[in-house]
mmCIF file of N, CA and C in Angstrom:
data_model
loop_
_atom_site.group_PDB
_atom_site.id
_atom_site.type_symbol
_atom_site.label_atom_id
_atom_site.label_comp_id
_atom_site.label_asym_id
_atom_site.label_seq_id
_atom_site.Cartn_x
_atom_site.Cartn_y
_atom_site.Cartn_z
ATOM 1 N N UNK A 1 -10.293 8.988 20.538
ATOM 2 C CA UNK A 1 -9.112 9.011 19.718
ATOM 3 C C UNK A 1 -9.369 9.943 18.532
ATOM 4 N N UNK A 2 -8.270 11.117 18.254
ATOM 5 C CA UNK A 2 -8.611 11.511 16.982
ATOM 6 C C UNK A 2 -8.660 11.183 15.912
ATOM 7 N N UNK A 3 -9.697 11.786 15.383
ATOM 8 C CA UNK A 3 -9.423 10.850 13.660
ATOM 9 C C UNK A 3 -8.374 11.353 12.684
ATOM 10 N N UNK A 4 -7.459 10.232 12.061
ATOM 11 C CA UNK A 4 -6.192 10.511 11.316
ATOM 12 C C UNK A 4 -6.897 11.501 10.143
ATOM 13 N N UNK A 5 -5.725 12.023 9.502
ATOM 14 C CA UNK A 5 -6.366 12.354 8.013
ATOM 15 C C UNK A 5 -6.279 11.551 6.599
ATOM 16 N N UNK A 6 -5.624 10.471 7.033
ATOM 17 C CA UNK A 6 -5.393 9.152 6.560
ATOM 18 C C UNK A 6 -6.500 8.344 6.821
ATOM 19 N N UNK A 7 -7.734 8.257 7.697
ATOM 20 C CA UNK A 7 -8.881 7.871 7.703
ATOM 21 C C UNK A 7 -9.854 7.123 6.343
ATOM 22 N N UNK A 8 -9.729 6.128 6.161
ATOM 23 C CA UNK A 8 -10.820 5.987 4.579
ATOM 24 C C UNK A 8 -10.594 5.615 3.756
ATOM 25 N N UNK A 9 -8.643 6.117 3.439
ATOM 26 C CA UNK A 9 -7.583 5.395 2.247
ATOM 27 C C UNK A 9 -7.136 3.819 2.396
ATOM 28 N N UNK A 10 -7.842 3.441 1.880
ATOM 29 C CA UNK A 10 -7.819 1.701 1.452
ATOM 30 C C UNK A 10 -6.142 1.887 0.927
ATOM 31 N N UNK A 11 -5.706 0.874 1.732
ATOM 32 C CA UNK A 11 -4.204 0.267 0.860
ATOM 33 C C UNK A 11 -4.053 -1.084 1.365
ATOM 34 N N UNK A 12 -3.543 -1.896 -0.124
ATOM 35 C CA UNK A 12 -3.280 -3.002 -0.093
ATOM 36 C C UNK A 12 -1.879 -3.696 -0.213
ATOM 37 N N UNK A 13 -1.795 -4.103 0.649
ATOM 38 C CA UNK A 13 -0.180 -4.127 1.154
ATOM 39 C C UNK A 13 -0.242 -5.690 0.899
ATOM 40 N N UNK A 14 1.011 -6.330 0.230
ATOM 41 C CA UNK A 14 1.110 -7.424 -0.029
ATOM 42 C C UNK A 14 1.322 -8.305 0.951
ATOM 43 N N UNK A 15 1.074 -9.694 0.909
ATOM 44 C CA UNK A 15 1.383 -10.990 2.178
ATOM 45 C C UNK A 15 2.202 -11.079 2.808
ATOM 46 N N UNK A 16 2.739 -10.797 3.593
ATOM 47 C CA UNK A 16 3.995 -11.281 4.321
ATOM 48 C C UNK A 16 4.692 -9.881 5.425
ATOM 49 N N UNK A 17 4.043 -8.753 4.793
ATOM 50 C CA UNK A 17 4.742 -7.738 5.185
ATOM 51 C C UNK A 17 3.829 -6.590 6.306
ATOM 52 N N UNK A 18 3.654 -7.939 7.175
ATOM 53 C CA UNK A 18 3.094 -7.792 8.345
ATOM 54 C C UNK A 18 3.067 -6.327 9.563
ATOM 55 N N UNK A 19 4.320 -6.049 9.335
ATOM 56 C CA UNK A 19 4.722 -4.802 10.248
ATOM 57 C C UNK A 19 4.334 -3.977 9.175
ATOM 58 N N UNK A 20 4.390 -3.620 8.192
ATOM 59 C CA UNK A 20 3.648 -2.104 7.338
ATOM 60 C C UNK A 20 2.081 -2.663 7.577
ATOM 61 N N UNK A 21 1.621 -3.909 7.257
ATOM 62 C CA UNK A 21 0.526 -3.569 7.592
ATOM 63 C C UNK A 21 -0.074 -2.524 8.968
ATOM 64 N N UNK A 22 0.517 -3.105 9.849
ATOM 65 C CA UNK A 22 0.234 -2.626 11.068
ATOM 66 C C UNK A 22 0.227 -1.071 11.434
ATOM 67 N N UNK A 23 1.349 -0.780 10.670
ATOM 68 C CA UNK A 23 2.001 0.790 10.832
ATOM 69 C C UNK A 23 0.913 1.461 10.408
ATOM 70 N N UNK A 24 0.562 0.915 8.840
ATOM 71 C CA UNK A 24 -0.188 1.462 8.196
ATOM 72 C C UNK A 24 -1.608 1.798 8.806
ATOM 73 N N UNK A 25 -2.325 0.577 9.142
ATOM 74 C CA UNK A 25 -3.375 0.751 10.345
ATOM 75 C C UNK A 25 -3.491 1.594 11.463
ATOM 76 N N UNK A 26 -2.415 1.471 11.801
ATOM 77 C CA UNK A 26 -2.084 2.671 13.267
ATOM 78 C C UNK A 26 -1.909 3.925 13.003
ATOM 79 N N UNK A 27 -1.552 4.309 11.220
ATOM 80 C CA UNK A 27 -1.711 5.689 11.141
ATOM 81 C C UNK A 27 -3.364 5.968 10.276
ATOM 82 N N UNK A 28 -3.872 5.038 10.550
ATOM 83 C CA UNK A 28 -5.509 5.103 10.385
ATOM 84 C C UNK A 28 -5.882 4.983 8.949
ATOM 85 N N UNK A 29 -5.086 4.016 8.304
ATOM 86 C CA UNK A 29 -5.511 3.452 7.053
ATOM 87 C C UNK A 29 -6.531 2.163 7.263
ATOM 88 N N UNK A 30 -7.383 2.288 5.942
ATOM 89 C CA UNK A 30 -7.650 0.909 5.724
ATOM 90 C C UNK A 30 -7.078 -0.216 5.034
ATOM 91 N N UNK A 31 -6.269 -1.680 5.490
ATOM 92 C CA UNK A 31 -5.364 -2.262 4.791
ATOM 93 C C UNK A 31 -6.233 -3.135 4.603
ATOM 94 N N UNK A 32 -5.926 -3.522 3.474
ATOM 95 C CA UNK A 32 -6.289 -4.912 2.585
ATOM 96 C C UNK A 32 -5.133 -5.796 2.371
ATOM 97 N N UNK A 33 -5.362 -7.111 2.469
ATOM 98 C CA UNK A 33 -4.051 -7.739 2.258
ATOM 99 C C UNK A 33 -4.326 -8.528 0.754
ATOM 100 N N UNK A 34 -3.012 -8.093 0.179
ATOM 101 C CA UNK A 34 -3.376 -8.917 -1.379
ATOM 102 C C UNK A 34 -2.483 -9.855 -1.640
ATOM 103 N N UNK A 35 -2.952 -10.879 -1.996
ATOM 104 C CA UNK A 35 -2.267 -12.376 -2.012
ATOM 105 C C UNK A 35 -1.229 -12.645 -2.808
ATOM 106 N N UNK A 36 -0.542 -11.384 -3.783
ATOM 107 C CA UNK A 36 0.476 -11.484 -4.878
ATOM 108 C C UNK A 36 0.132 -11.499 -6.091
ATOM 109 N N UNK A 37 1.301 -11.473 -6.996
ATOM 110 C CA UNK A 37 0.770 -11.357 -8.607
ATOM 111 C C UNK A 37 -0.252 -12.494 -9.311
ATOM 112 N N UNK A 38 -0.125 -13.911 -8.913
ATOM 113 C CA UNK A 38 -1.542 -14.164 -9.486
ATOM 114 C C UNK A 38 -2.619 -13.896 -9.254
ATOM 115 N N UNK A 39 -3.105 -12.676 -8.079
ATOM 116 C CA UNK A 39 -4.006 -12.399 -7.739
ATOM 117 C C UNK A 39 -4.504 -10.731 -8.206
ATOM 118 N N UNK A 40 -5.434 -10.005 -8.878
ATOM 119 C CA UNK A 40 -5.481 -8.789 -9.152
ATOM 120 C C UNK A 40 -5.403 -8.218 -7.164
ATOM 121 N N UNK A 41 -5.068 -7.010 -7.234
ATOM 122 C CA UNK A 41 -5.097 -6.060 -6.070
ATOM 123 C C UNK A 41 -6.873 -5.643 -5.596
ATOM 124 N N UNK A 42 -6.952 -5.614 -4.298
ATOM 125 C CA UNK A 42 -8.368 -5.619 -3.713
ATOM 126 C C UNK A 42 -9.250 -4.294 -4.837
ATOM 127 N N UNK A 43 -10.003 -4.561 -4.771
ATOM 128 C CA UNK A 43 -10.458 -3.181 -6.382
ATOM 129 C C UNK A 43 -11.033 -1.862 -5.287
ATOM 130 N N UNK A 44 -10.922 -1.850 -4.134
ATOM 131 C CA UNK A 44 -11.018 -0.792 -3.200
ATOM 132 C C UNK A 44 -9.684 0.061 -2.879
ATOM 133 N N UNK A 45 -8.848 -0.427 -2.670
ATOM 134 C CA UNK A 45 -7.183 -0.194 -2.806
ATOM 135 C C UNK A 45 -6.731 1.363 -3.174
ATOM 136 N N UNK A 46 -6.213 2.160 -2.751
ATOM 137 C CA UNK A 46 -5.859 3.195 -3.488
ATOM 138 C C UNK A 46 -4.500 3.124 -4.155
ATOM 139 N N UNK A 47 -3.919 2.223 -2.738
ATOM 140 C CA UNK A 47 -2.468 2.376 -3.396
ATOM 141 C C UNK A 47 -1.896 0.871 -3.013
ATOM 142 N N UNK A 48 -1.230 0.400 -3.491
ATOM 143 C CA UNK A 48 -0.779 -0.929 -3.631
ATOM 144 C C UNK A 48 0.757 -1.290 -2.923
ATOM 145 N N UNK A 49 1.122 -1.886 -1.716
ATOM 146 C CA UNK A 49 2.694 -1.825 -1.149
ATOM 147 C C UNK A 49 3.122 -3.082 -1.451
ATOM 148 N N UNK A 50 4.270 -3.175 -2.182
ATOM 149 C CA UNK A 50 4.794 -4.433 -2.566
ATOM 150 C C UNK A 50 5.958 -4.761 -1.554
ATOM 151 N N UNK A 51 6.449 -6.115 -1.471
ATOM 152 C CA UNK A 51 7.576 -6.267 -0.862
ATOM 153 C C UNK A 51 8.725 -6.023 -1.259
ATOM 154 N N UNK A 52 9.145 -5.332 -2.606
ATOM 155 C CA UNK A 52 10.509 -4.964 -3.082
ATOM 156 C C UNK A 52 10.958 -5.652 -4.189
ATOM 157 N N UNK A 53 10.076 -6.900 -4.560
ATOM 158 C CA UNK A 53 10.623 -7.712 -5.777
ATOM 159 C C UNK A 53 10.416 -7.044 -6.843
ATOM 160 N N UNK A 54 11.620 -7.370 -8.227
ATOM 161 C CA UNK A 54 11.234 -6.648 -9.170
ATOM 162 C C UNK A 54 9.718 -6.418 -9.488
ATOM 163 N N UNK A 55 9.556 -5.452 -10.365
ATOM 164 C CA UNK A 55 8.069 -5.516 -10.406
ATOM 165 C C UNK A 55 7.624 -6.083 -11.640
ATOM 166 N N UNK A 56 8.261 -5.846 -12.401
ATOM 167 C CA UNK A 56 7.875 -7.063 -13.763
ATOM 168 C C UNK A 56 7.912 -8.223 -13.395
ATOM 169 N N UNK A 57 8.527 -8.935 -12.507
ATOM 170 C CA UNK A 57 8.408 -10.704 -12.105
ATOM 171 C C UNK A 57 7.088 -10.367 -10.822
ATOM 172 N N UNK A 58 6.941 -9.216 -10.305
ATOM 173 C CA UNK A 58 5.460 -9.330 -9.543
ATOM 174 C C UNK A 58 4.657 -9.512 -10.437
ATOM 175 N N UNK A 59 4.279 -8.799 -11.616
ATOM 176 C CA UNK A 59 3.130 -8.365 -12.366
ATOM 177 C C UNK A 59 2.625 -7.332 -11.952
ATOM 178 N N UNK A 60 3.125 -6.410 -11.298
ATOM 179 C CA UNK A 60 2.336 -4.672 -11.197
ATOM 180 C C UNK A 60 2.902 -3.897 -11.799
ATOM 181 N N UNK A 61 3.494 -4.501 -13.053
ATOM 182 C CA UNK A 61 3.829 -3.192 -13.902
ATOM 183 C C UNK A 61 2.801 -2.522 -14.247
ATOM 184 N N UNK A 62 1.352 -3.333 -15.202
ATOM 185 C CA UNK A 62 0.673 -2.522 -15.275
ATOM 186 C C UNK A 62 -0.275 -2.337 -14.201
ATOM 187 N N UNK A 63 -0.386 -2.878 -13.102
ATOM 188 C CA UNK A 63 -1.085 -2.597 -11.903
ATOM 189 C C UNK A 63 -0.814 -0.852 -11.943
ATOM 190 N N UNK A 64 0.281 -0.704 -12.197
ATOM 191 C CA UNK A 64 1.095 1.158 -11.774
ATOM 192 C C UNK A 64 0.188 1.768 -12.461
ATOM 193 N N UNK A 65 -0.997 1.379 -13.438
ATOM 194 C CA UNK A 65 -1.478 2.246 -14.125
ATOM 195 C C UNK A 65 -2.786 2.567 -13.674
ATOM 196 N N UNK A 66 -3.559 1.639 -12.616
ATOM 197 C CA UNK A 66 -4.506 1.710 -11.850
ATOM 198 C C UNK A 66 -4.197 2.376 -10.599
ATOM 199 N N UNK A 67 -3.693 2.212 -10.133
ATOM 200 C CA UNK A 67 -3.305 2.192 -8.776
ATOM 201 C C UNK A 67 -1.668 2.521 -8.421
ATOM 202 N N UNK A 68 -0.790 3.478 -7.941
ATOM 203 C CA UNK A 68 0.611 3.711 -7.649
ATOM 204 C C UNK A 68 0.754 2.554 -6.548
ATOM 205 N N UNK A 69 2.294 1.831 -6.740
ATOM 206 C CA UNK A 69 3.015 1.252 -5.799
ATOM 207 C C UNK A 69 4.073 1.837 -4.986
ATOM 208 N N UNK A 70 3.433 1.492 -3.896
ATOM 209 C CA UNK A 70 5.077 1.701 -3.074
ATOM 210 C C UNK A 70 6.041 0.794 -2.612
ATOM 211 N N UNK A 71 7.101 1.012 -2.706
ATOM 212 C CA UNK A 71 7.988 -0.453 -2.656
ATOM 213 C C UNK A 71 8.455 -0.631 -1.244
ATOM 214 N N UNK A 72 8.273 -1.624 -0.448
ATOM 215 C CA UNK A 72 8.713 -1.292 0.882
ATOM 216 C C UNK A 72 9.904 -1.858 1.053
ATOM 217 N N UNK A 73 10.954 -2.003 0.260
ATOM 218 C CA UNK A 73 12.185 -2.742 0.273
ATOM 219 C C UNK A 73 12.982 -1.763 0.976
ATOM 220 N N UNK A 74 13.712 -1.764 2.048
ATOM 221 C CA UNK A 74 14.849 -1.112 2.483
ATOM 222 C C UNK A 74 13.950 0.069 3.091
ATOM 223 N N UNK A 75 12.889 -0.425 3.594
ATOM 224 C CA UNK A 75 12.093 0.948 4.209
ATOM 225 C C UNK A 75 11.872 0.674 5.786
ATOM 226 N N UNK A 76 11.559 1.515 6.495
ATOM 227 C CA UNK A 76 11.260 0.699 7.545
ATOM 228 C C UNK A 76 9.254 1.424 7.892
ATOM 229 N N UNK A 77 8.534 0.595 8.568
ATOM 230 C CA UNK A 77 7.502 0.877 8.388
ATOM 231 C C UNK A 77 6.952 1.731 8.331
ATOM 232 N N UNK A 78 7.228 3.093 9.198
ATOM 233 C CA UNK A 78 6.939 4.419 9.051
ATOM 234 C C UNK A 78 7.284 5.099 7.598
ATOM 235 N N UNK A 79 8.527 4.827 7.165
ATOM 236 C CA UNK A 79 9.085 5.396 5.864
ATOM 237 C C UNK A 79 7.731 4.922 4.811
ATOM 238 N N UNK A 80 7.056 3.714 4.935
ATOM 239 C CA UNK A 80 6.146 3.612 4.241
ATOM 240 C C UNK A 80 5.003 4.234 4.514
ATOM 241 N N UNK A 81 4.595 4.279 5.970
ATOM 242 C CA UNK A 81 3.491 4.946 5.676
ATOM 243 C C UNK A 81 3.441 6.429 5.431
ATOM 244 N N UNK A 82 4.918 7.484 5.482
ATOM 245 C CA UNK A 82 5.280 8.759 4.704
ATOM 246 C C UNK A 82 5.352 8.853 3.336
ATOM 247 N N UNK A 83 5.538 6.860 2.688
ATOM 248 C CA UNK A 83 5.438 7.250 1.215
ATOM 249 C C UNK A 83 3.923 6.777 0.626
ATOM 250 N N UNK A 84 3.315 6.493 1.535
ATOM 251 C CA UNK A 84 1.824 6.265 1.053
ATOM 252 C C UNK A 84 0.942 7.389 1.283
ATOM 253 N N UNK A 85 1.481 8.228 2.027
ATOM 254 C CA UNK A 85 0.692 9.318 2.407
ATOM 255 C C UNK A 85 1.025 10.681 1.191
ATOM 256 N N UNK A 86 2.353 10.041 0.890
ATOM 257 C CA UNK A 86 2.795 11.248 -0.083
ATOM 258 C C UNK A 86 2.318 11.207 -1.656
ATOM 259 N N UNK A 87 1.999 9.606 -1.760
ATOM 260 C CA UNK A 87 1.353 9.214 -2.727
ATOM 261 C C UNK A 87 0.001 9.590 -2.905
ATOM 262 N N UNK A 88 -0.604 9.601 -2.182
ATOM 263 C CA UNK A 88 -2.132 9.995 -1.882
ATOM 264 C C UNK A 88 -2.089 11.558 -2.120
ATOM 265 N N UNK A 89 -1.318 12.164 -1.672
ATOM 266 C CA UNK A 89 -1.432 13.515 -1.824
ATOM 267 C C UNK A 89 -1.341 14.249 -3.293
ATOM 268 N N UNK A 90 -0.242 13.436 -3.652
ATOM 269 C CA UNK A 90 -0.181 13.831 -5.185
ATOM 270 C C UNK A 90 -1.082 13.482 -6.217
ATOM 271 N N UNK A 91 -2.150 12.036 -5.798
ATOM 272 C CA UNK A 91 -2.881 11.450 -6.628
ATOM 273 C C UNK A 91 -3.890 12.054 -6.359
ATOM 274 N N UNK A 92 -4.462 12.920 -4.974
ATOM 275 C CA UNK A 92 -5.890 13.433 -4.959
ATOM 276 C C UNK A 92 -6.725 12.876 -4.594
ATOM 277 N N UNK A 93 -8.118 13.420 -4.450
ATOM 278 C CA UNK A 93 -8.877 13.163 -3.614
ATOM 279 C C UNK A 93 -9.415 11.107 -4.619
ATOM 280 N N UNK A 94 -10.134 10.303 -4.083
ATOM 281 C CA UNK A 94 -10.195 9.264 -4.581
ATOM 282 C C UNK A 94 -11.505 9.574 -5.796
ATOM 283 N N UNK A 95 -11.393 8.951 -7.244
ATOM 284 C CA UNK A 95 -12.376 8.942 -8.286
ATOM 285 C C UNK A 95 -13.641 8.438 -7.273
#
């Protein structure tokens, strides 16, 4: 199988939102699943996928300052993994 170029990028996609996980995996991410706002985001993570709730009642407002969110509300799973990939691109190679 070839290797994606998405290969290596840790993303942590929130509980419940089972089908981006998957997508995400299949376009050769590494997913972490993160348990929600009382929980900080996996500290490997590049980029963080929420389920669409405001984000001040999540608590990743300031998560946005570690790590970019993508919101997967009204997306369908591919659309996310085009906006995680687009995210990555703009943020650069990982610190």
């Amino acid at each position: 199988m070839p290797v994606s170029p998405d290969h290596g990028a840790t993303v942590a996609v929130q509980g419940g939102l089972r089908p981006f996980r998957e997508a995400l995996r299949q376009a050769g991410f590494r997913v972490l699943e993160w348990e929600g706002p009382d929980n900080p985001p996996p500290a490997p993570a590049q980029v963080l996928v929420t389920s669409g709730l405001d984000e001040n009642l999540l608590g990743v407002a300031g998560v946005r300052q570690a790590m970019p969110v993508v919101d997967a509300d009204g997306r369908t799973p591919a659309e996310v993994v085009e906006a995680v990939r687009a995210t990555l691109a703009r943020r650069g190679p990982a610190d």
